[in-house]
Coordinates of N, CA, C and O in Angstrom, one line a residue:
M1 N 1.5 7.5 -52.5 CA 2.5 8.5 -52.2 C 2.1 9.1 -50.8 O 0.9 9.4 -50.6
I2 N 3.1 9.3 -50.0 CA 2.8 10.0 -48.7 C 3.8 11.2 -48.6 O 5.0 11.1 -48.8
V3 N 3.2 12.3 -48.3 CA 3.9 13.6 -48.2 C 4.2 13.8 -46.7 O 3.2 14.1 -46.0
F4 N 5.4 13.8 -46.3 CA 5.8 14.0 -44.9 C 6.3 15.4 -44.8 O 7.2 15.8 -45.5
F5 N 5.8 16.1 -43.8 CA 6.2 17.5 -43.6 C 7.2 17.5 -42.4 O 6.8 16.9 -41.3
D6 N 8.4 18.1 -42.5 CA 9.1 18.3 -41.3 C 8.6 19.6 -40.7 O 7.7 20.3 -41.3
A7 N 9.0 19.9 -39.5 CA 8.4 21.1 -38.8 C 8.6 22.4 -39.6 O 7.6 23.2 -39.7
S8 N 9.7 22.6 -40.2 CA 10.0 23.9 -40.9 C 9.0 24.0 -42.1 O 8.4 25.1 -42.3
A9 N 8.7 23.0 -42.9 CA 7.8 23.1 -44.0 C 6.4 23.3 -43.5 O 5.6 24.1 -44.1
L10 N 6.0 22.7 -42.4 CA 4.6 22.9 -41.9 C 4.5 24.4 -41.3 O 3.5 25.0 -41.5
I11 N 5.5 24.9 -40.7 CA 5.5 26.2 -40.2 C 5.4 27.2 -41.4 O 4.6 28.1 -41.4
Y12 N 6.1 27.0 -42.5 CA 6.0 27.8 -43.7 C 4.6 27.8 -44.2 O 4.1 28.8 -44.6
L13 N 4.0 26.6 -44.2 CA 2.7 26.4 -44.8 C 1.6 27.2 -43.9 O 0.8 27.9 -44.4
I14 N 1.6 26.9 -42.6 CA 0.6 27.4 -41.7 C 0.8 28.9 -41.5 O -0.1 29.7 -41.5
E15 N 2.0 29.4 -41.2 CA 2.3 30.8 -40.9 C 2.5 31.6 -42.2 O 2.5 32.8 -42.1
G16 N 2.7 31.0 -43.3 CA 2.8 31.7 -44.6 C 4.1 32.5 -44.7 O 4.2 33.5 -45.4
C17 N 5.2 32.1 -44.0 CA 6.5 32.7 -44.0 C 7.0 32.8 -45.5 O 7.2 31.7 -46.1
E18 N 7.1 34.0 -46.1 CA 7.5 34.1 -47.5 C 9.0 34.3 -47.5 O 9.6 34.8 -46.6
P19 N 9.6 33.7 -48.6 CA 9.0 33.2 -49.8 C 8.6 31.7 -49.6 O 8.1 31.1 -50.6
F20 N 8.9 31.1 -48.5 CA 8.7 29.7 -48.3 C 7.3 29.2 -48.3 O 7.0 28.1 -48.7
G21 N 6.4 30.0 -47.8 CA 5.0 29.7 -47.8 C 4.5 29.4 -49.2 O 3.8 28.3 -49.4
S22 N 4.8 30.2 -50.1 CA 4.3 30.0 -51.5 C 5.1 28.8 -52.1 O 4.5 28.1 -53.0
R23 N 6.3 28.6 -51.7 CA 7.0 27.4 -52.2 C 6.4 26.1 -51.7 O 6.3 25.1 -52.5
V24 N 6.0 26.1 -50.5 CA 5.3 24.9 -50.0 C 4.0 24.7 -50.7 O 3.7 23.5 -51.2
R25 N 3.2 25.7 -50.9 CA 2.0 25.6 -51.6 C 2.2 25.1 -53.1 O 1.5 24.2 -53.6
A26 N 3.2 25.6 -53.7 CA 3.5 25.2 -55.1 C 4.0 23.7 -55.1 O 3.5 23.0 -56.0
A27 N 4.8 23.3 -54.2 CA 5.3 22.0 -54.1 C 4.1 21.0 -53.9 O 4.0 20.0 -54.5
L28 N 3.2 21.4 -53.0 CA 2.0 20.6 -52.7 C 1.1 20.5 -53.9 O 0.5 19.4 -54.2
A29 N 0.9 21.6 -54.6 CA 0.1 21.6 -55.8 C 0.7 20.6 -56.9 O 0.0 19.8 -57.5
S30 N 2.0 20.7 -57.0 CA 2.7 19.8 -58.0 C 2.5 18.3 -57.6 O 2.2 17.5 -58.4
L31 N 2.8 18.0 -56.3 CA 2.6 16.7 -55.8 C 1.2 16.2 -55.9 O 1.0 15.0 -56.3
S32 N 0.3 17.0 -55.6 CA -1.1 16.7 -55.7 C -1.6 16.4 -57.1 O -2.4 15.5 -57.4
Q33 N -1.0 17.1 -58.1 CA -1.4 16.9 -59.5 C -0.8 15.5 -60.0 O -1.4 14.8 -60.6
A34 N 0.5 15.3 -59.6 CA 1.1 14.0 -60.0 C 0.6 12.8 -59.2 O 0.6 11.7 -59.7
H35 N 0.2 13.0 -58.0 CA -0.3 11.9 -57.1 C -1.6 12.4 -56.4 O -1.6 12.7 -55.2
P36 N -2.7 12.3 -57.1 CA -4.0 12.8 -56.6 C -4.4 12.1 -55.3 O -5.1 12.7 -54.5
A37 N -4.0 10.9 -55.0 CA -4.3 10.2 -53.8 C -3.3 10.3 -52.7 O -3.3 9.6 -51.7
A38 N -2.4 11.3 -52.9 CA -1.3 11.5 -51.9 C -1.9 11.7 -50.5 O -2.9 12.4 -50.4
R39 N -1.2 11.2 -49.5 CA -1.6 11.4 -48.1 C -0.6 12.3 -47.4 O 0.5 12.4 -47.9
T40 N -1.0 12.9 -46.3 CA -0.1 13.8 -45.5 C 0.3 13.0 -44.2 O -0.5 12.4 -43.6
A41 N 1.6 13.1 -43.9 CA 2.1 12.5 -42.7 C 2.9 13.5 -41.9 O 3.6 14.4 -42.4
L42 N 2.9 13.3 -40.6 CA 3.7 14.1 -39.6 C 4.2 13.3 -38.5 O 3.6 12.2 -38.2
S43 N 5.3 13.7 -37.9 CA 5.8 13.0 -36.7 C 5.2 13.8 -35.5 O 4.9 15.0 -35.6
R44 N 5.2 13.1 -34.4 CA 4.9 13.8 -33.1 C 5.9 14.9 -32.8 O 5.5 15.9 -32.1
L45 N 7.1 14.8 -33.3 CA 8.1 15.8 -33.1 C 7.7 17.1 -33.8 O 7.8 18.2 -33.2
S46 N 7.1 17.0 -35.0 CA 6.6 18.2 -35.7 C 5.5 18.8 -34.9 O 5.4 20.1 -34.8
W47 N 4.6 18.0 -34.4 CA 3.5 18.5 -33.5 C 4.1 19.4 -32.4 O 3.6 20.5 -32.2
L48 N 5.0 18.8 -31.7 CA 5.7 19.6 -30.6 C 6.3 20.9 -31.1 O 6.0 21.9 -30.5
E49 N 7.2 20.8 -32.1 CA 7.9 21.9 -32.5 C 7.0 23.0 -33.1 O 7.3 24.2 -32.8
C50 N 5.9 22.7 -33.7 CA 5.1 23.7 -34.3 C 4.2 24.4 -33.3 O 3.8 25.6 -33.5
R51 N 3.9 23.8 -32.2 CA 3.1 24.3 -31.2 C 3.8 25.2 -30.2 O 3.2 26.1 -29.5
V52 N 5.1 25.0 -30.1 CA 5.9 25.8 -29.0 C 5.9 27.3 -29.3 O 5.6 28.1 -28.4
G53 N 6.1 27.7 -30.5 CA 6.2 29.2 -30.8 C 4.9 29.9 -30.5 O 4.9 30.9 -29.7
P54 N 3.8 29.4 -31.0 CA 2.5 30.1 -30.7 C 2.2 30.0 -29.2 O 1.6 30.9 -28.6
M55 N 2.6 28.9 -28.5 CA 2.3 28.8 -27.1 C 3.2 29.9 -26.3 O 2.6 30.5 -25.4
K56 N 4.4 30.0 -26.7 CA 5.3 31.0 -26.0 C 4.8 32.4 -26.2 O 4.8 33.2 -25.3
A57 N 4.3 32.7 -27.4 CA 3.8 34.0 -27.8 C 2.3 34.2 -27.3 O 1.8 35.3 -27.5
A58 N 1.7 33.2 -26.8 CA 0.3 33.3 -26.4 C -0.6 33.7 -27.6 O -1.5 34.4 -27.4
D59 N -0.2 33.1 -28.7 CA -0.9 33.4 -30.0 C -2.0 32.3 -30.2 O -1.7 31.3 -30.8
T60 N -3.1 32.6 -29.6 CA -4.2 31.5 -29.7 C -4.7 31.3 -31.1 O -5.1 30.2 -31.4
A61 N -4.7 32.3 -31.9 CA -5.2 32.2 -33.3 C -4.2 31.3 -34.1 O -4.7 30.4 -34.8
E62 N -2.9 31.5 -33.9 CA -2.0 30.7 -34.7 C -2.0 29.2 -34.1 O -1.9 28.3 -34.9
L63 N -2.1 29.1 -32.8 CA -2.1 27.7 -32.2 C -3.4 27.0 -32.7 O -3.3 25.8 -33.1
A64 N -4.5 27.7 -32.8 CA -5.7 27.1 -33.4 C -5.6 26.7 -34.8 O -6.1 25.6 -35.2
A65 N -4.8 27.4 -35.6 CA -4.6 27.1 -37.0 C -3.8 25.8 -37.1 O -4.1 24.9 -37.9
Y66 N -2.8 25.6 -36.2 CA -2.0 24.4 -36.2 C -2.9 23.2 -35.7 O -2.9 22.2 -36.3
D67 N -3.6 23.5 -34.6 CA -4.4 22.4 -34.1 C -5.5 21.9 -35.1 O -5.8 20.8 -35.2
A68 N -6.0 22.8 -35.9 CA -7.0 22.5 -36.9 C -6.3 21.6 -38.0 O -6.9 20.6 -38.4
F69 N -5.1 21.9 -38.4 CA -4.3 21.1 -39.3 C -4.1 19.7 -38.7 O -4.3 18.7 -39.3
F70 N -3.6 19.7 -37.4 CA -3.3 18.4 -36.8 C -4.5 17.5 -36.6 O -4.4 16.3 -36.5
A71 N -5.7 18.1 -36.5 CA -6.9 17.4 -36.3 C -7.5 16.8 -37.5 O -8.5 16.1 -37.5
R72 N -7.0 17.1 -38.7 CA -7.5 16.6 -39.9 C -7.5 15.0 -39.9 O -6.5 14.4 -39.5
P73 N -8.6 14.4 -40.3 CA -8.7 13.0 -40.2 C -7.8 12.2 -41.2 O -7.5 11.1 -41.0
D74 N -7.3 13.0 -42.2 CA -6.5 12.3 -43.2 C -5.0 12.3 -42.9 O -4.2 11.8 -43.6
V75 N -4.6 13.0 -41.8 CA -3.2 13.0 -41.4 C -2.7 11.7 -40.8 O -3.4 11.1 -39.9
L76 N -1.6 11.2 -41.4 CA -1.0 10.0 -40.8 C 0.0 10.4 -39.8 O 0.9 11.2 -40.1
W77 N -0.1 9.8 -38.6 CA 0.9 10.2 -37.5 C 2.0 9.1 -37.4 O 1.7 7.9 -37.3
V78 N 3.2 9.6 -37.4 CA 4.3 8.7 -37.1 C 4.7 8.9 -35.7 O 5.2 10.0 -35.3
E79 N 4.5 7.9 -34.9 CA 4.9 8.0 -33.4 C 6.4 7.8 -33.2 O 7.0 7.1 -34.0
L80 N 6.9 8.3 -32.2 CA 8.3 8.2 -31.8 C 8.5 6.9 -31.1 O 8.8 6.8 -29.9
T81 N 8.4 5.8 -31.8 CA 8.6 4.4 -31.2 C 10.0 4.1 -31.0 O 10.9 4.8 -31.5
R82 N 10.3 3.0 -30.4 CA 11.6 2.5 -30.2 C 12.3 2.3 -31.6 O 13.5 2.7 -31.7
D83 N 11.6 1.8 -32.6 CA 12.2 1.6 -33.9 C 12.6 2.9 -34.5 O 13.7 3.0 -35.1
V84 N 11.8 3.9 -34.4 CA 12.1 5.3 -34.9 C 13.4 5.8 -34.2 O 14.3 6.3 -34.9
V85 N 13.4 5.7 -32.9 CA 14.5 6.2 -32.2 C 15.8 5.5 -32.5 O 16.9 6.1 -32.6
E86 N 15.7 4.2 -32.6 CA 16.9 3.4 -33.0 C 17.4 3.8 -34.4 O 18.7 3.9 -34.6
L87 N 16.5 3.9 -35.3 CA 17.0 4.3 -36.7 C 17.5 5.7 -36.6 O 18.5 6.0 -37.3
A88 N 17.0 6.6 -35.8 CA 17.5 8.0 -35.7 C 18.9 8.0 -35.2 O 19.8 8.7 -35.6
A89 N 19.2 7.1 -34.2 CA 20.6 7.0 -33.7 C 21.5 6.6 -34.8 O 22.6 7.1 -35.0
V90 N 21.1 5.6 -35.7 CA 22.0 5.2 -36.8 C 22.2 6.4 -37.8 O 23.3 6.6 -38.2
I91 N 21.1 7.1 -38.0 CA 21.2 8.3 -38.9 C 22.2 9.3 -38.4 O 23.0 9.9 -39.1
R92 N 22.1 9.6 -37.1 CA 23.0 10.5 -36.4 C 24.4 10.1 -36.6 O 25.3 10.9 -37.0
V93 N 24.7 8.9 -36.4 CA 26.1 8.4 -36.5 C 26.6 8.4 -37.9 O 27.7 8.9 -38.2
R94 N 25.8 7.9 -38.8 CA 26.1 7.7 -40.2 C 26.2 9.1 -41.0 O 27.1 9.3 -41.8
H95 N 25.3 10.0 -40.7 CA 25.2 11.2 -41.5 C 25.4 12.5 -40.7 O 25.3 13.6 -41.3
G96 N 25.6 12.4 -39.4 CA 25.9 13.6 -38.6 C 24.8 14.6 -38.4 O 25.0 15.8 -38.2
L97 N 23.5 14.1 -38.5 CA 22.4 15.0 -38.3 C 22.2 15.3 -36.8 O 22.6 14.4 -36.0
R98 N 21.6 16.4 -36.5 CA 21.2 16.7 -35.1 C 20.1 15.7 -34.7 O 19.4 15.2 -35.6
T99 N 19.9 15.6 -33.4 CA 18.9 14.6 -32.9 C 17.5 14.9 -33.6 O 16.9 13.9 -34.1
R100 N 17.0 16.1 -33.5 CA 15.7 16.3 -34.0 C 15.6 16.0 -35.5 O 14.6 15.5 -36.0
D101 N 16.6 16.4 -36.3 CA 16.6 16.1 -37.7 C 16.7 14.6 -38.0 O 16.0 14.0 -38.9
A102 N 17.5 13.9 -37.2 CA 17.6 12.4 -37.3 C 16.2 11.8 -37.0 O 15.8 10.8 -37.6
L103 N 15.5 12.3 -36.0 CA 14.2 11.8 -35.6 C 13.2 12.0 -36.7 O 12.4 11.1 -37.0
Q104 N 13.3 13.2 -37.4 CA 12.4 13.5 -38.5 C 12.7 12.5 -39.7 O 11.8 12.0 -40.3
A105 N 14.0 12.4 -40.0 CA 14.3 11.5 -41.1 C 13.9 10.0 -40.8 O 13.3 9.4 -41.7
A106 N 14.1 9.6 -39.6 CA 13.7 8.2 -39.3 C 12.2 8.1 -39.3 O 11.7 7.0 -39.8
S107 N 11.5 9.1 -38.9 CA 10.0 9.0 -38.9 C 9.5 8.9 -40.3 O 8.7 8.1 -40.7
C108 N 10.1 9.7 -41.2 CA 9.7 9.7 -42.6 C 10.0 8.3 -43.3 O 9.2 7.8 -44.0
L109 N 11.2 7.8 -43.0 CA 11.6 6.5 -43.5 C 10.7 5.3 -43.1 O 10.6 4.3 -43.8
Q110 N 10.0 5.5 -42.0 CA 9.0 4.5 -41.5 C 7.8 4.4 -42.5 O 7.1 3.4 -42.4
L111 N 7.6 5.3 -43.3 CA 6.5 5.4 -44.2 C 6.7 4.5 -45.5 O 5.8 4.3 -46.3
G112 N 7.9 4.0 -45.7 CA 8.2 3.1 -46.8 C 8.7 3.9 -48.0 O 9.0 5.2 -47.8
P113 N 9.0 3.3 -49.1 CA 9.7 4.0 -50.2 C 8.9 5.0 -51.0 O 9.4 5.9 -51.6
E114 N 7.5 5.0 -50.9 CA 6.7 5.9 -51.6 C 6.4 7.2 -50.8 O 5.3 7.4 -50.4
H115 N 7.4 7.9 -50.4 CA 7.3 9.1 -49.6 C 8.0 10.3 -50.2 O 8.9 10.1 -51.1
R116 N 7.7 11.5 -49.9 CA 8.4 12.7 -50.1 C 8.5 13.5 -48.8 O 7.5 13.7 -48.2
M117 N 9.7 13.8 -48.5 CA 9.8 14.7 -47.3 C 9.9 16.1 -47.7 O 10.9 16.5 -48.4
V118 N 9.0 16.9 -47.4 CA 9.0 18.3 -47.7 C 9.7 19.1 -46.6 O 9.3 19.0 -45.5
T119 N 10.7 19.8 -47.0 CA 11.6 20.4 -46.0 C 12.3 21.6 -46.6 O 12.5 21.7 -47.8
G120 N 12.7 22.5 -45.7 CA 13.6 23.6 -46.1 C 15.0 23.4 -45.8 O 15.9 24.2 -46.0
A121 N 15.3 22.2 -45.3 CA 16.7 21.9 -44.8 C 17.4 20.9 -45.7 O 17.1 19.8 -45.8
P122 N 18.5 21.4 -46.4 CA 19.3 20.6 -47.3 C 20.0 19.4 -46.6 O 20.4 18.4 -47.2
V123 N 20.1 19.4 -45.3 CA 20.8 18.4 -44.5 C 20.2 17.0 -44.7 O 20.9 16.0 -44.7
F124 N 18.9 17.0 -45.0 CA 18.2 15.7 -45.2 C 18.6 15.0 -46.4 O 18.4 13.8 -46.6
R125 N 19.2 15.7 -47.4 CA 19.7 15.0 -48.6 C 20.8 14.0 -48.3 O 21.1 13.2 -49.2
R126 N 21.5 14.1 -47.2 CA 22.5 13.2 -46.8 C 22.0 11.8 -46.5 O 22.8 10.8 -46.6
V127 N 20.8 11.7 -46.2 CA 20.2 10.4 -45.7 C 19.8 9.5 -46.8 O 19.0 9.8 -47.6
E128 N 20.5 8.3 -46.9 CA 20.2 7.3 -47.9 C 18.7 6.9 -47.8 O 18.2 6.6 -46.8
G129 N 18.1 6.8 -49.0 CA 16.7 6.4 -49.1 C 15.7 7.4 -48.8 O 14.5 7.1 -49.0
L130 N 16.0 8.5 -48.3 CA 15.1 9.6 -48.0 C 14.8 10.4 -49.3 O 15.7 11.0 -49.9
Q131 N 13.5 10.4 -49.7 CA 13.1 11.1 -50.9 C 12.8 12.6 -50.5 O 11.7 12.9 -50.0
V132 N 13.7 13.5 -50.7 CA 13.6 14.9 -50.2 C 13.1 15.8 -51.3 O 13.6 15.8 -52.4
L133 N 12.1 16.6 -50.9 CA 11.6 17.6 -51.8 C 12.0 18.9 -51.1 O 11.4 19.3 -50.1
L134 N 13.1 19.5 -51.5 CA 13.7 20.7 -50.9 C 13.1 21.9 -51.4 O 13.0 22.1 -52.6
L135 N 12.6 22.8 -50.5 CA 12.0 24.0 -50.8 C 13.1 25.0 -51.1 O 13.7 25.6 -50.2
K136 N 13.4 25.3 -52.4 CA 14.5 26.2 -52.7 C 14.1 27.6 -52.8 O 13.0 27.9 -53.2

């Protein structure tokens, strides 16, 4: 099992935005219990999106918290390759997602069928084959 975070879920986790911060922690605890060997995955787009806010605010402590998470050796990185971008274009056309959401969905789908996309955005439920864990 691979747990893919979209940027919103990672922001909730790192910044603790309630009530979503506790929802992410609860979802992760549940996934961890059901799949003890689960791995964490992120796209480079999440890396970009998560770092922009702290950089704009010159919040070095928050930026350091993100960078510590990103530096974990167990994080699987999904790069924005040509295949990811091509699949994102198909997802945009087929499901009407915005570019950044289509890129996140395509990144997650690159991980194969044993994935869960942790997100606060219900729009991802439109994408065929995407195993969405929606933070309600």
